[in-house]
Short mmCIF file of C-alpha atoms in Angstrom, two decimals:
data_model
loop_
_atom_site.label_atom_id
_atom_site.label_comp_id
_atom_site.label_asym_id
_atom_site.label_seq_id
_atom_site.Cartn_x
_atom_site.Cartn_y
_atom_site.Cartn_z
CA MET A 1 -0.06 -0.04 -0.15
CA ARG A 2 2.64 2.32 0.80
CA THR A 3 4.19 2.29 -2.67
CA LEU A 4 1.02 3.08 -4.43
CA CYS A 5 -0.01 5.81 -2.01
CA ALA A 6 3.53 7.42 -2.31
CA SER A 7 3.18 7.51 -5.89
CA THR A 8 0.03 9.18 -5.95
CA LEU A 9 1.40 11.80 -3.60
CA ILE A 10 4.44 12.53 -5.55
CA GLY A 11 2.16 13.07 -8.61
CA GLU A 12 0.13 15.40 -6.48
CA PHE A 13 3.45 17.19 -5.46
CA PHE A 14 4.01 18.06 -9.16
CA VAL A 15 0.26 19.13 -9.79
CA ILE A 16 0.31 21.35 -6.91
CA GLY A 17 3.54 22.91 -8.06
CA PHE A 18 2.14 23.56 -11.49
CA ALA A 19 -0.91 24.67 -9.85
CA GLY A 20 1.06 27.47 -8.04
CA LEU A 21 2.35 28.59 -11.30
CA VAL A 22 -1.22 29.02 -12.69
CA ALA A 23 -2.36 30.56 -9.46
CA MET A 24 0.50 33.23 -9.80
CA LYS A 25 -1.37 34.66 -12.96
CA ASP A 26 -4.24 35.78 -10.69
CA PRO A 27 -3.61 39.42 -10.01
CA ASP A 28 -5.83 39.26 -7.03
CA LEU A 29 -3.22 36.75 -5.13
CA ALA A 30 0.17 37.70 -3.91
CA THR A 31 3.09 35.58 -5.13
CA SER A 32 4.15 35.09 -1.50
CA THR A 33 0.76 33.64 -0.42
CA VAL A 34 0.51 31.25 -3.55
CA TRP A 35 3.96 29.88 -2.83
CA THR A 36 3.55 29.63 0.84
CA VAL A 37 0.30 27.62 0.24
CA SER A 38 1.77 25.64 -2.52
CA GLY A 39 4.96 24.95 -0.72
CA ILE A 40 2.99 23.83 2.51
CA ALA A 41 0.99 21.48 0.56
CA MET A 42 3.88 20.19 -1.58
CA PHE A 43 5.90 19.35 1.80
CA LEU A 44 2.80 17.74 3.14
CA CYS A 45 2.82 15.38 0.24
CA VAL A 46 6.31 14.54 0.52
CA ALA A 47 6.06 14.10 4.35
CA LEU A 48 2.92 12.01 4.10
CA CYS A 49 4.81 9.44 1.80
CA GLY A 50 6.78 8.59 5.03
CA VAL A 51 3.86 8.26 7.32
CA VAL A 52 1.21 6.78 5.28
CA THR A 53 1.44 3.29 6.85
CA ARG A 54 1.24 4.69 10.53
CA PRO A 55 -2.05 5.26 12.35
CA GLY A 56 -4.04 8.34 10.91
CA GLY A 57 -1.82 8.37 7.76
CA ILE A 58 -4.67 7.40 5.49
CA ALA A 59 -7.10 9.78 7.18
CA PHE A 60 -4.35 12.59 6.83
CA GLY A 61 -4.21 11.67 3.08
CA TRP A 62 -7.94 12.07 2.57
CA ALA A 63 -7.77 15.60 4.37
CA LEU A 64 -5.13 16.59 1.70
CA GLN A 65 -7.36 15.32 -1.08
CA ALA A 66 -10.06 17.36 0.06
CA ALA A 67 -7.82 20.37 0.42
CA LEU A 68 -6.81 19.64 -3.11
CA VAL A 69 -10.33 19.48 -4.44
CA ALA A 70 -11.05 22.82 -2.50
CA SER A 71 -8.17 24.62 -4.27
CA GLY A 72 -10.44 24.63 -7.20
CA PHE A 73 -11.92 27.67 -5.77
CA VAL A 74 -8.70 29.38 -6.58
CA VAL A 75 -7.55 27.38 -9.84
CA PRO A 76 -10.77 26.00 -11.18
CA THR A 77 -9.05 23.35 -12.97
CA MET A 78 -7.98 21.79 -9.60
CA PHE A 79 -11.68 20.62 -9.10
CA PHE A 80 -10.95 18.16 -11.74
CA LEU A 81 -7.58 17.54 -11.06
CA GLY A 82 -8.40 17.13 -7.27
CA ALA A 83 -11.21 14.58 -8.04
CA VAL A 84 -8.91 12.69 -10.15
CA PHE A 85 -6.23 12.42 -7.50
CA ALA A 86 -9.02 11.51 -4.99
CA ALA A 87 -10.01 8.69 -7.18
CA LEU A 88 -6.20 7.65 -7.39
CA TRP A 89 -5.90 7.89 -3.76
CA TRP A 90 -9.00 5.69 -3.21
CA ALA A 91 -7.63 3.20 -5.74
CA SER A 92 -4.07 3.22 -3.89
CA VAL A 93 -5.50 2.60 -0.52
CA HIS A 94 -8.12 0.12 -1.43
CA TYR A 95 -5.85 -1.93 -3.99
CA GLY A 96 -2.81 -1.45 -1.87
CA ARG A 97 -4.51 -3.24 1.13
CA LYS A 98 -5.62 -6.18 -1.17
CA ILE A 99 -1.97 -6.36 -2.16
CA ASP A 100 -0.58 -6.19 1.33
CA GLU A 101 -3.12 -9.10 2.38
CA ALA A 102 -2.36 -11.27 -0.82
CA LYS A 103 1.43 -10.69 0.17
CA ALA A 104 0.79 -11.84 3.93
CA ARG A 105 -1.18 -14.68 2.69
CA PHE A 106 1.59 -15.77 0.32
CA ALA A 107 4.29 -15.44 3.07
CA ALA A 108 2.11 -17.27 5.71
CA ALA A 109 1.82 -20.17 2.88
CA GLN A 110 5.42 -20.10 2.29
CA SER A 111 6.36 -20.35 5.97
CA GLY A 112 3.95 -22.92 6.55
CA SER A 113 5.14 -25.23 3.79
CA THR A 114 8.77 -24.60 4.44
CA GLY A 115 8.43 -25.55 8.30
CA SER A 116 6.44 -28.64 7.57
CA SER A 117 8.98 -30.02 4.79
CA THR A 118 11.88 -29.28 7.34
CA ALA A 119 10.06 -31.23 9.89
CA ASP A 120 9.45 -34.01 7.50
CA ALA A 121 13.01 -34.43 6.48
CA VAL A 122 14.34 -34.67 10.08
#
């Protein structure tokens, strides 16, 4: 799960950076404000890559997805891109958990068959 979620977050990192460039064209927004908000969001994407498997990591990721969708009020294209990344986040969490469960079952089956064959040989 960690790999899929981290891949989604790194993609968001770049999208947020590009959205910051688009937001700079708005004369009502100060450049420092745009880059402060974008920089914090980009940092959170990278930081979340390291804590996604810890308690609360997935929930924090969902909060980041909601903020990304809400950024559409500043850059309207982000409504669409935020929804796309929210769907990717869901898929990363959902299928990542399935992959982790399959790996655990495989590892248990391998350790079970290895343990019995060793006992039979002795």
